[in-house]
PDB file of C-alpha atoms and ligand atoms in Angstrom:
ATOM      1  CA  MET A   1     -17.450  19.953   1.260  1.00 91.00           C
ATOM      2  CA  PRO A   2     -14.251  17.955   2.040  1.00 94.00           C
ATOM      3  CA  SER A   3     -14.655  14.688   3.934  1.00 95.00           C
ATOM      4  CA  LEU A   4     -12.678  13.034   6.706  1.00 97.00           C
ATOM      5  CA  TYR A   5     -12.992   9.304   7.347  1.00 97.00           C
ATOM      6  CA  VAL A   6     -11.444   7.666  10.404  1.00 98.00           C
ATOM      7  CA  HIS A   7     -10.899   3.879  10.329  1.00 98.00           C
ATOM      8  CA  TYR A   8     -10.170   2.270  13.690  1.00 98.00           C
ATOM      9  CA  LEU A   9      -8.100  -0.581  12.229  1.00 97.00           C
ATOM     10  CA  PRO A  10      -6.758  -1.554   8.789  1.00 96.00           C
ATOM     11  CA  GLN A  11      -9.007  -4.623   8.711  1.00 95.00           C
ATOM     12  CA  PHE A  12     -12.083  -2.392   9.047  1.00 94.00           C
ATOM     13  CA  CYS A  13     -11.332  -0.825   5.688  1.00 94.00           C
ATOM     14  CA  ALA A  14     -10.622  -2.554   2.372  1.00 95.00           C
ATOM     15  CA  GLU A  15      -7.403  -1.635   0.582  1.00 96.00           C
ATOM     16  CA  HIS A  16      -9.345  -0.531  -2.514  1.00 95.00           C
ATOM     17  CA  ASP A  17     -11.378   1.928  -0.403  1.00 94.00           C
ATOM     18  CA  LEU A  18      -8.118   3.802   0.128  1.00 97.00           C
ATOM     19  CA  ALA A  19      -7.196   3.876  -3.556  1.00 96.00           C
ATOM     20  CA  ASP A  20      -6.425   7.320  -4.972  1.00 95.00           C
ATOM     21  CA  VAL A  21      -7.152   9.289  -1.786  1.00 96.00           C
ATOM     22  CA  ALA A  22      -4.883  10.855   0.813  1.00 98.00           C
ATOM     23  CA  VAL A  23      -4.312   8.555   3.794  1.00 98.00           C
ATOM     24  CA  VAL A  24      -2.823   9.440   7.162  1.00 98.00           C
ATOM     25  CA  VAL A  25      -1.416   6.376   8.922  1.00 98.00           C
ATOM     26  CA  ILE A  26      -1.487   6.788  12.691  1.00 98.00           C
ATOM     27  CA  ASP A  27       0.568   4.507  14.903  1.00 97.00           C
ATOM     28  CA  GLN A  28       0.914   6.919  17.789  1.00 98.00           C
ATOM     29  CA  LEU A  29       2.827   4.365  19.923  1.00 96.00           C
ATOM     30  CA  ARG A  30       5.249   4.408  18.308  1.00 96.00           C
ATOM     31  CA  ALA A  31       5.930   3.895  14.603  1.00 97.00           C
ATOM     32  CA  SER A  32       4.486   7.196  13.344  1.00 98.00           C
ATOM     33  CA  SER A  33       6.146   9.159  16.122  1.00 98.00           C
ATOM     34  CA  THR A  34       9.473   7.450  15.489  1.00 98.00           C
ATOM     35  CA  VAL A  35       9.388   8.131  11.748  1.00 98.00           C
ATOM     36  CA  CYS A  36       8.763  11.822  12.499  1.00 98.00           C
ATOM     37  CA  HIS A  37      11.719  11.889  14.903  1.00 98.00           C
ATOM     38  CA  ALA A  38      13.998  10.093  12.435  1.00 98.00           C
ATOM     39  CA  LEU A  39      13.258  12.451   9.544  1.00 98.00           C
ATOM     40  CA  ALA A  40      13.297  15.554  11.738  1.00 98.00           C
ATOM     41  CA  ALA A  41      16.756  14.439  12.888  1.00 98.00           C
ATOM     42  CA  GLY A  42      17.988  14.409   9.304  1.00 98.00           C
ATOM     43  CA  ALA A  43      17.653  10.774   8.289  1.00 98.00           C
ATOM     44  CA  LYS A  44      17.735  10.618   4.487  1.00 98.00           C
ATOM     45  CA  ASP A  45      14.580   8.517   4.354  1.00 98.00           C
ATOM     46  CA  VAL A  46      12.781   5.613   6.022  1.00 98.00           C
ATOM     47  CA  VAL A  47      12.000   2.478   4.030  1.00 98.00           C
ATOM     48  CA  PRO A  48       9.066   0.578   5.571  1.00 98.00           C
ATOM     49  CA  PHE A  49       8.973  -3.231   5.511  1.00 98.00           C
ATOM     50  CA  VAL A  50       6.318  -5.598   6.801  1.00 97.00           C
ATOM     51  CA  GLU A  51       8.695  -8.458   7.649  1.00 97.00           C
ATOM     52  CA  VAL A  52      11.980  -8.632   9.572  1.00 98.00           C
ATOM     53  CA  ASP A  53      13.467 -11.033   7.016  1.00 97.00           C
ATOM     54  CA  ALA A  54      12.804  -8.551   4.227  1.00 98.00           C
ATOM     55  CA  VAL A  55      14.807  -5.903   6.124  1.00 98.00           C
ATOM     56  CA  LEU A  56      17.704  -8.269   6.667  1.00 97.00           C
ATOM     57  CA  ALA A  57      17.665  -9.282   2.997  1.00 97.00           C
ATOM     58  CA  ALA A  58      17.510  -5.648   1.822  1.00 97.00           C
ATOM     59  CA  ALA A  59      20.368  -4.660   4.140  1.00 97.00           C
ATOM     60  CA  GLY A  60      22.624  -6.935   2.113  1.00 95.00           C
ATOM     61  CA  ASP A  61      22.227  -4.616  -0.876  1.00 95.00           C
ATOM     62  CA  TYR A  62      23.780  -1.650   0.927  1.00 95.00           C
ATOM     63  CA  ASP A  63      27.115  -0.465   2.142  1.00 94.00           C
ATOM     64  CA  ARG A  64      26.319  -0.891   5.871  1.00 91.00           C
ATOM     65  CA  SER A  65      27.717   2.560   6.695  1.00 93.00           C
ATOM     66  CA  GLN A  66      24.834   4.097   4.693  1.00 95.00           C
ATOM     67  CA  VAL A  67      21.905   2.402   6.389  1.00 98.00           C
ATOM     68  CA  LEU A  68      20.521   1.651   9.824  1.00 98.00           C
ATOM     69  CA  LEU A  69      18.095  -1.138  10.644  1.00 98.00           C
ATOM     70  CA  GLY A  70      15.313   0.031  12.954  1.00 98.00           C
ATOM     71  CA  GLY A  71      12.046  -1.153  14.446  1.00 98.00           C
ATOM     72  CA  GLU A  72      10.655  -3.629  16.908  1.00 97.00           C
ATOM     73  CA  ARG A  73       8.976  -6.912  17.573  1.00 96.00           C
ATOM     74  CA  GLY A  74       7.111  -7.201  20.857  1.00 93.00           C
ATOM     75  CA  GLY A  75       8.235  -3.620  21.427  1.00 95.00           C
ATOM     76  CA  GLU A  76      11.882  -4.705  21.721  1.00 95.00           C
ATOM     77  CA  LEU A  77      15.015  -4.294  19.607  1.00 97.00           C
ATOM     78  CA  ILE A  78      15.164  -6.954  16.879  1.00 98.00           C
ATOM     79  CA  PRO A  79      18.329  -9.122  16.963  1.00 97.00           C
ATOM     80  CA  GLY A  80      20.833  -7.800  14.418  1.00 95.00           C
ATOM     81  CA  PHE A  81      19.148  -4.376  14.231  1.00 98.00           C
ATOM     82  CA  ASP A  82      20.827  -1.072  15.113  1.00 98.00           C
ATOM     83  CA  LEU A  83      17.852   0.764  16.614  1.00 98.00           C
ATOM     84  CA  GLY A  84      14.615  -0.132  18.337  1.00 98.00           C
ATOM     85  CA  ASN A  85      11.411   1.865  18.085  1.00 98.00           C
ATOM     86  CA  SER A  86      12.034   4.536  20.726  1.00 98.00           C
ATOM     87  CA  PRO A  87      11.676   7.931  19.009  1.00 98.00           C
ATOM     88  CA  SER A  88      14.362   9.497  21.169  1.00 97.00           C
ATOM     89  CA  ASP A  89      16.971   7.009  19.895  1.00 97.00           C
ATOM     90  CA  TYR A  90      16.695   8.618  16.458  1.00 98.00           C
ATOM     91  CA  THR A  91      18.961  11.598  17.098  1.00 98.00           C
ATOM     92  CA  PRO A  92      20.943  13.593  14.498  1.00 98.00           C
ATOM     93  CA  ASP A  93      24.258  12.130  15.624  1.00 98.00           C
ATOM     94  CA  VAL A  94      22.912   8.627  14.975  1.00 98.00           C
ATOM     95  CA  VAL A  95      20.665   8.998  11.905  1.00 98.00           C
ATOM     96  CA  PHE A  96      21.748  12.085   9.980  1.00 98.00           C
ATOM     97  CA  GLY A  97      22.104  11.297   6.264  1.00 98.00           C
ATOM     98  CA  LYS A  98      21.221   7.632   6.738  1.00 98.00           C
ATOM     99  CA  ARG A  99      18.529   5.510   5.151  1.00 98.00           C
ATOM    100  CA  ILE A 100      16.557   3.657   7.827  1.00 98.00           C
ATOM    101  CA  LEU A 101      15.262   0.191   6.925  1.00 98.00           C
ATOM    102  CA  PHE A 102      12.294  -0.030   9.276  1.00 98.00           C
ATOM    103  CA  THR A 103       9.796  -2.648  10.373  1.00 98.00           C
ATOM    104  CA  THR A 104       7.284  -2.592  13.217  1.00 97.00           C
ATOM    105  CA  THR A 105       4.518  -4.940  14.279  1.00 96.00           C
ATOM    106  CA  ASN A 106       1.540  -2.812  13.279  1.00 95.00           C
ATOM    107  CA  GLY A 107       2.731   0.506  11.850  1.00 96.00           C
ATOM    108  CA  THR A 108       4.533  -0.683   8.750  1.00 97.00           C
ATOM    109  CA  ARG A 109       1.680  -3.142   8.081  1.00 96.00           C
ATOM    110  CA  ALA A 110      -0.758  -0.239   8.100  1.00 97.00           C
ATOM    111  CA  ILE A 111       1.452   1.628   5.602  1.00 98.00           C
ATOM    112  CA  ASN A 112       1.353  -1.429   3.368  1.00 97.00           C
ATOM    113  CA  HIS A 113      -2.443  -1.564   3.678  1.00 97.00           C
ATOM    114  CA  ALA A 114      -2.607   1.991   2.317  1.00 97.00           C
ATOM    115  CA  ARG A 115      -0.312   1.349  -0.639  1.00 94.00           C
ATOM    116  CA  LEU A 116      -3.012   2.131  -3.253  1.00 95.00           C
ATOM    117  CA  ALA A 117      -3.575   5.624  -1.850  1.00 97.00           C
ATOM    118  CA  SER A 118      -2.583   8.715  -3.806  1.00 96.00           C
ATOM    119  CA  ARG A 119      -0.712   9.954  -0.740  1.00 97.00           C
ATOM    120  CA  VAL A 120       0.418   8.105   2.397  1.00 98.00           C
ATOM    121  CA  ILE A 121       1.478  10.342   5.266  1.00 98.00           C
ATOM    122  CA  MET A 122       2.544   9.395   8.787  1.00 98.00           C
ATOM    123  CA  GLY A 123       0.594  11.093  11.565  1.00 98.00           C
ATOM    124  CA  SER A 124       1.188  11.411  15.290  1.00 98.00           C
ATOM    125  CA  ALA A 125       0.734  13.923  18.074  1.00 98.00           C
ATOM    126  CA  VAL A 126       4.256  15.133  17.365  1.00 98.00           C
ATOM    127  CA  ASN A 127       3.360  16.445  13.882  1.00 98.00           C
ATOM    128  CA  LEU A 128      -0.330  17.233  14.326  1.00 98.00           C
ATOM    129  CA  SER A 129      -0.461  20.878  13.162  1.00 97.00           C
ATOM    130  CA  ALA A 130       1.935  20.247  10.274  1.00 98.00           C
ATOM    131  CA  LEU A 131      -0.394  17.476   9.086  1.00 97.00           C
ATOM    132  CA  VAL A 132      -3.444  19.695   9.209  1.00 96.00           C
ATOM    133  CA  ASP A 133      -1.683  22.443   7.235  1.00 96.00           C
ATOM    134  CA  GLU A 134      -0.574  19.892   4.664  1.00 96.00           C
ATOM    135  CA  LEU A 135      -3.961  18.233   4.176  1.00 95.00           C
ATOM    136  CA  LEU A 136      -6.462  21.073   4.460  1.00 93.00           C
ATOM    137  CA  ASP A 137      -6.807  21.391   0.676  1.00 92.00           C
ATOM    138  CA  GLU A 138      -7.436  17.675   0.068  1.00 95.00           C
ATOM    139  CA  PRO A 139     -11.039  16.883  -0.903  1.00 95.00           C
ATOM    140  CA  VAL A 140     -10.997  13.543   0.933  1.00 97.00           C
ATOM    141  CA  VAL A 141      -8.735  12.404   3.758  1.00 97.00           C
ATOM    142  CA  HIS A 142      -8.787   8.917   5.283  1.00 98.00           C
ATOM    143  CA  VAL A 143      -7.153   8.302   8.651  1.00 98.00           C
ATOM    144  CA  LEU A 144      -5.982   4.737   9.141  1.00 98.00           C
ATOM    145  CA  CYS A 145      -5.294   3.753  12.744  1.00 98.00           C
ATOM    146  CA  ALA A 146      -2.730   0.955  13.017  1.00 97.00           C
ATOM    147  CA  GLY A 147      -4.001  -0.565  16.288  1.00 95.00           C
ATOM    148  CA  THR A 148      -2.049  -2.899  18.540  1.00 92.00           C
ATOM    149  CA  GLY A 149      -1.788  -6.621  17.855  1.00 87.00           C
ATOM    150  CA  GLY A 150      -4.848  -6.511  15.612  1.00 90.00           C
ATOM    151  CA  HIS A 151      -6.954  -4.676  18.199  1.00 93.00           C
ATOM    152  CA  VAL A 152      -8.161  -1.103  18.349  1.00 95.00           C
ATOM    153  CA  SER A 153      -5.873   1.050  20.501  1.00 93.00           C
ATOM    154  CA  ARG A 154      -7.083   4.320  22.010  1.00 95.00           C
ATOM    155  CA  ASP A 155      -3.679   5.974  21.499  1.00 97.00           C
ATOM    156  CA  ASP A 156      -4.335   6.034  17.750  1.00 97.00           C
ATOM    157  CA  LEU A 157      -7.975   7.047  18.177  1.00 98.00           C
ATOM    158  CA  LEU A 158      -7.088  10.058  20.311  1.00 98.00           C
ATOM    159  CA  ILE A 159      -4.790  11.420  17.626  1.00 98.00           C
ATOM    160  CA  ALA A 160      -7.337  10.689  14.896  1.00 98.00           C
ATOM    161  CA  GLY A 161      -9.801  12.671  17.016  1.00 98.00           C
ATOM    162  CA  ALA A 162      -7.353  15.527  17.473  1.00 98.00           C
ATOM    163  CA  LEU A 163      -6.989  15.671  13.693  1.00 97.00           C
ATOM    164  CA  ALA A 164     -10.766  15.609  13.172  1.00 97.00           C
ATOM    165  CA  ASP A 165     -11.140  18.405  15.703  1.00 97.00           C
ATOM    166  CA  ALA A 166      -8.421  20.494  14.055  1.00 96.00           C
ATOM    167  CA  PHE A 167      -9.938  20.053  10.584  1.00 95.00           C
ATOM    168  CA  ALA A 168     -13.397  20.959  11.881  1.00 94.00           C
ATOM    169  CA  ALA A 169     -11.958  24.067  13.530  1.00 92.00           C
ATOM    170  CA  ARG A 170     -10.376  25.183  10.251  1.00 88.00           C
ATOM    171  CA  GLY A 171     -13.333  24.692   7.879  1.00 85.00           C
ATOM    172  CA  GLU A 172     -16.503  22.846   7.019  1.00 90.00           C
ATOM    173  CA  TRP A 173     -15.663  19.143   6.887  1.00 93.00           C
ATOM    174  CA  THR A 174     -17.984  16.167   6.658  1.00 94.00           C
ATOM    175  CA  LEU A 175     -16.882  13.740   9.370  1.00 96.00           C
ATOM    176  CA  ASN A 176     -17.761  10.049   9.180  1.00 97.00           C
ATOM    177  CA  GLU A 177     -18.964   8.253  12.308  1.00 97.00           C
ATOM    178  CA  GLY A 178     -15.414   7.278  13.278  1.00 97.00           C
ATOM    179  CA  ALA A 179     -14.217  10.856  12.915  1.00 97.00           C
ATOM    180  CA  GLN A 180     -17.107  12.167  15.021  1.00 97.00           C
ATOM    181  CA  ALA A 181     -16.580   9.555  17.741  1.00 98.00           C
ATOM    182  CA  THR A 182     -12.814  10.049  17.966  1.00 98.00           C
ATOM    183  CA  ARG A 183     -13.303  13.823  17.977  1.00 98.00           C
ATOM    184  CA  GLY A 184     -15.539  13.302  21.012  1.00 98.00           C
ATOM    185  CA  GLU A 185     -12.778  11.278  22.728  1.00 97.00           C
ATOM    186  CA  TRP A 186     -10.236  13.994  22.029  1.00 98.00           C
ATOM    187  CA  ASN A 187     -12.545  16.714  23.322  1.00 98.00           C
ATOM    188  CA  GLU A 188     -13.008  14.755  26.553  1.00 98.00           C
ATOM    189  CA  LEU A 189      -9.221  14.703  26.915  1.00 98.00           C
ATOM    190  CA  VAL A 190      -9.109  18.464  26.390  1.00 98.00           C
ATOM    191  CA  THR A 191     -11.837  18.940  29.009  1.00 98.00           C
ATOM    192  CA  SER A 192      -9.951  16.768  31.522  1.00 98.00           C
ATOM    193  CA  ALA A 193      -6.730  18.699  30.901  1.00 98.00           C
ATOM    194  CA  LYS A 194      -8.524  21.956  31.683  1.00 98.00           C
ATOM    195  CA  ALA A 195     -10.285  20.524  34.732  1.00 98.00           C
ATOM    196  CA  TYR A 196      -7.010  19.276  36.247  1.00 97.00           C
ATOM    197  CA  GLY A 197      -4.902  22.248  35.148  1.00 98.00           C
ATOM    198  CA  ARG A 198      -2.635  20.061  33.012  1.00 98.00           C
ATOM    199  CA  SER A 199      -1.086  20.838  29.656  1.00 98.00           C
ATOM    200  CA  LEU A 200      -2.467  18.842  26.727  1.00 98.00           C
ATOM    201  CA  ASP A 201       0.898  17.067  26.449  1.00 98.00           C
ATOM    202  CA  ALA A 202       0.746  16.019  30.102  1.00 98.00           C
ATOM    203  CA  GLN A 203      -2.868  14.873  29.849  1.00 98.00           C
ATOM    204  CA  LEU A 204      -2.134  12.939  26.670  1.00 98.00           C
ATOM    205  CA  ALA A 205       0.915  11.255  28.221  1.00 98.00           C
ATOM    206  CA  LEU A 206      -1.226  10.265  31.198  1.00 97.00           C
ATOM    207  CA  GLU A 207      -4.034   8.865  29.067  1.00 97.00           C
ATOM    208  CA  LEU A 208      -1.607   7.006  26.797  1.00 97.00           C
ATOM    209  CA  ARG A 209      -0.603   4.974  29.864  1.00 96.00           C
ATOM    210  CA  GLU A 210      -4.102   3.476  29.959  1.00 95.00           C
ATOM    211  CA  THR A 211      -4.221   2.442  26.289  1.00 94.00           C
ATOM    212  CA  PRO A 212      -3.370  -1.087  25.068  1.00 89.00           C
ATOM    213  CA  GLY A 213      -0.265   0.189  23.228  1.00 90.00           C
ATOM    214  CA  GLY A 214       0.773   2.247  26.257  1.00 94.00           C
ATOM    215  CA  LYS A 215       0.350  -0.643  28.689  1.00 93.00           C
ATOM    216  CA  ASN A 216       2.535  -2.854  26.483  1.00 91.00           C
ATOM    217  CA  LEU A 217       5.289  -0.229  26.522  1.00 95.00           C
ATOM    218  CA  LEU A 218       5.055   0.300  30.294  1.00 96.00           C
ATOM    219  CA  GLU A 219       5.414  -3.445  30.834  1.00 96.00           C
ATOM    220  CA  ILE A 220       8.763  -3.450  29.038  1.00 96.00           C
ATOM    221  CA  GLY A 221      10.055  -0.268  30.658  1.00 95.00           C
ATOM    222  CA  HIS A 222       9.514   2.266  27.876  1.00 96.00           C
ATOM    223  CA  ASP A 223       7.688   4.808  30.100  1.00 95.00           C
ATOM    224  CA  GLU A 224       9.709   7.700  28.692  1.00 96.00           C
ATOM    225  CA  ASP A 225       8.502   6.970  25.153  1.00 97.00           C
ATOM    226  CA  LEU A 226       4.945   7.769  26.200  1.00 97.00           C
ATOM    227  CA  VAL A 227       6.040  11.249  27.286  1.00 98.00           C
ATOM    228  CA  VAL A 228       8.080  11.843  24.124  1.00 98.00           C
ATOM    229  CA  CYS A 229       5.263  10.632  21.855  1.00 98.00           C
ATOM    230  CA  ALA A 230       2.806  12.950  23.653  1.00 98.00           C
ATOM    231  CA  MET A 231       4.777  16.130  22.854  1.00 98.00           C
ATOM    232  CA  ILE A 232       2.267  17.747  20.534  1.00 98.00           C
ATOM    233  CA  ASP A 233       3.842  19.502  17.530  1.00 98.00           C
ATOM    234  CA  SER A 234       7.373  18.822  18.770  1.00 98.00           C
ATOM    235  CA  LYS A 235       8.403  17.522  15.303  1.00 98.00           C
ATOM    236  CA  PRO A 236       6.607  19.642  12.686  1.00 98.00           C
ATOM    237  CA  VAL A 237       7.428  17.436   9.696  1.00 98.00           C
ATOM    238  CA  VAL A 238       5.273  15.615   7.147  1.00 98.00           C
ATOM    239  CA  PRO A 239       6.713  12.186   6.310  1.00 98.00           C
ATOM    240  CA  GLU A 240       5.176  11.090   3.025  1.00 98.00           C
ATOM    241  CA  LEU A 241       5.595   7.860   1.110  1.00 98.00           C
ATOM    242  CA  ASP A 242       7.355   8.241  -2.207  1.00 96.00           C
ATOM    243  CA  ARG A 243       5.673   5.275  -3.869  1.00 91.00           C
ATOM    244  CA  GLY A 244       8.150   5.073  -6.729  1.00 92.00           C
ATOM    245  CA  ALA A 245      11.118   4.918  -4.389  1.00 95.00           C
ATOM    246  CA  GLY A 246       9.266   2.981  -1.666  1.00 96.00           C
ATOM    247  CA  CYS A 247      10.427   5.245   1.112  1.00 98.00           C
ATOM    248  CA  LEU A 248       9.070   7.840   3.528  1.00 98.00           C
ATOM    249  CA  ARG A 249      10.729  11.203   3.228  1.00 98.00           C
ATOM    250  CA  LEU A 250      10.062  14.906   3.820  1.00 98.00           C
TER     251      LEU A 250
HETATM  252  C1  LIG B   1       3.890  -1.011  16.047  1.00 95.24           C
HETATM  253  O1  LIG B   1       4.093  -0.763  14.861  1.00 95.24           O
HETATM  254  O2  LIG B   1       3.220  -1.965  16.394  1.00 95.24           O
HETATM  255  C2  LIG B   1       4.448  -0.172  17.128  1.00 95.24           C
HETATM  256  O3  LIG B   1       5.074   0.901  16.707  1.00 95.24           O
HETATM  257  C3  LIG B   1       4.737  -0.923  18.363  1.00 95.24           C
HETATM  258  C4  LIG B   1       5.849  -0.432  19.242  1.00 95.24           C
HETATM  259  O4  LIG B   1       6.333   0.658  19.105  1.00 95.24           O
HETATM  260  O5  LIG B   1       6.278  -1.177  20.115  1.00 95.24           O
END
C-alpha cells in the first residue's frame, strides 16, 4: 500500500529521510503558490536560492533582459529585485519566457532541505488536483511544510491535509500521524464551509487570515494574496525541480 507522510516543518524531518522519495514542498503563503503562478504564466523556469546574496551574484551571469529577480524578505520586495512574492504579480506580460531567480524566507529553504529527494514538487491549493494526479502512482510521498519563521503554520497544514484527503479518496493509502491529523483539520474546514454555505475557496481564504503566515501578510497589506492563494485548482500545473539544472519547471 502506498504511504503518505506529512512533516509539519523541515526541522522535524532529517534531510536523509527524504532521500530518493517524492517530496511535495508546501509553502501555501506564498512561495509555492507564486511558483505555480509564475510557471502557469509562461515563465521559462524558476531557480530557487536560499540567500539574497546568491541571487544577486547569479544575476550577474545573465543578460538582464532574460531574467527577473523575485521573492521576499519579511514579506516585502527585496531591494534591487524586480518582483516580490505576490502570485498575481507573475503575469504573462511580465514573466513569459523569463527565468526567475527566486528566494523566499521559508519556501526556498524547504526546497533546499528536500534536495536529496528523487522528486521535488511545489504544492499549494492552486495546484491541488494536478498534484494528486501526478503523484498517485508513487509508492511513497512525503509532504514537507515550510512553516513561517521556523514555526508551524496552519496554512501549510491545511493544504497537506487536503492532499491527504484527496489521496485517501482515490485509493488505499497509509497515512502517518501528521497526514491523519492534517486531514482532520482539512475536513473541519470542509464541514465549516458547508455549515456556513461558503465555497471551499472562500472558507480557505477566511481561515488563512487566522494563520501565522496569513497574519504576517495582513499586517503588511497583502490581503488580496490570501484570496488568490486560496483559489483551489486555479493553476493546474506541477512545478518540479530539475536537479541537474537546479530549476523548477513544468
Ligand atoms: C516564505 O517563503 O517564507 C513565504 O513565501 C513568505 C511570504 O510570502 O511572505
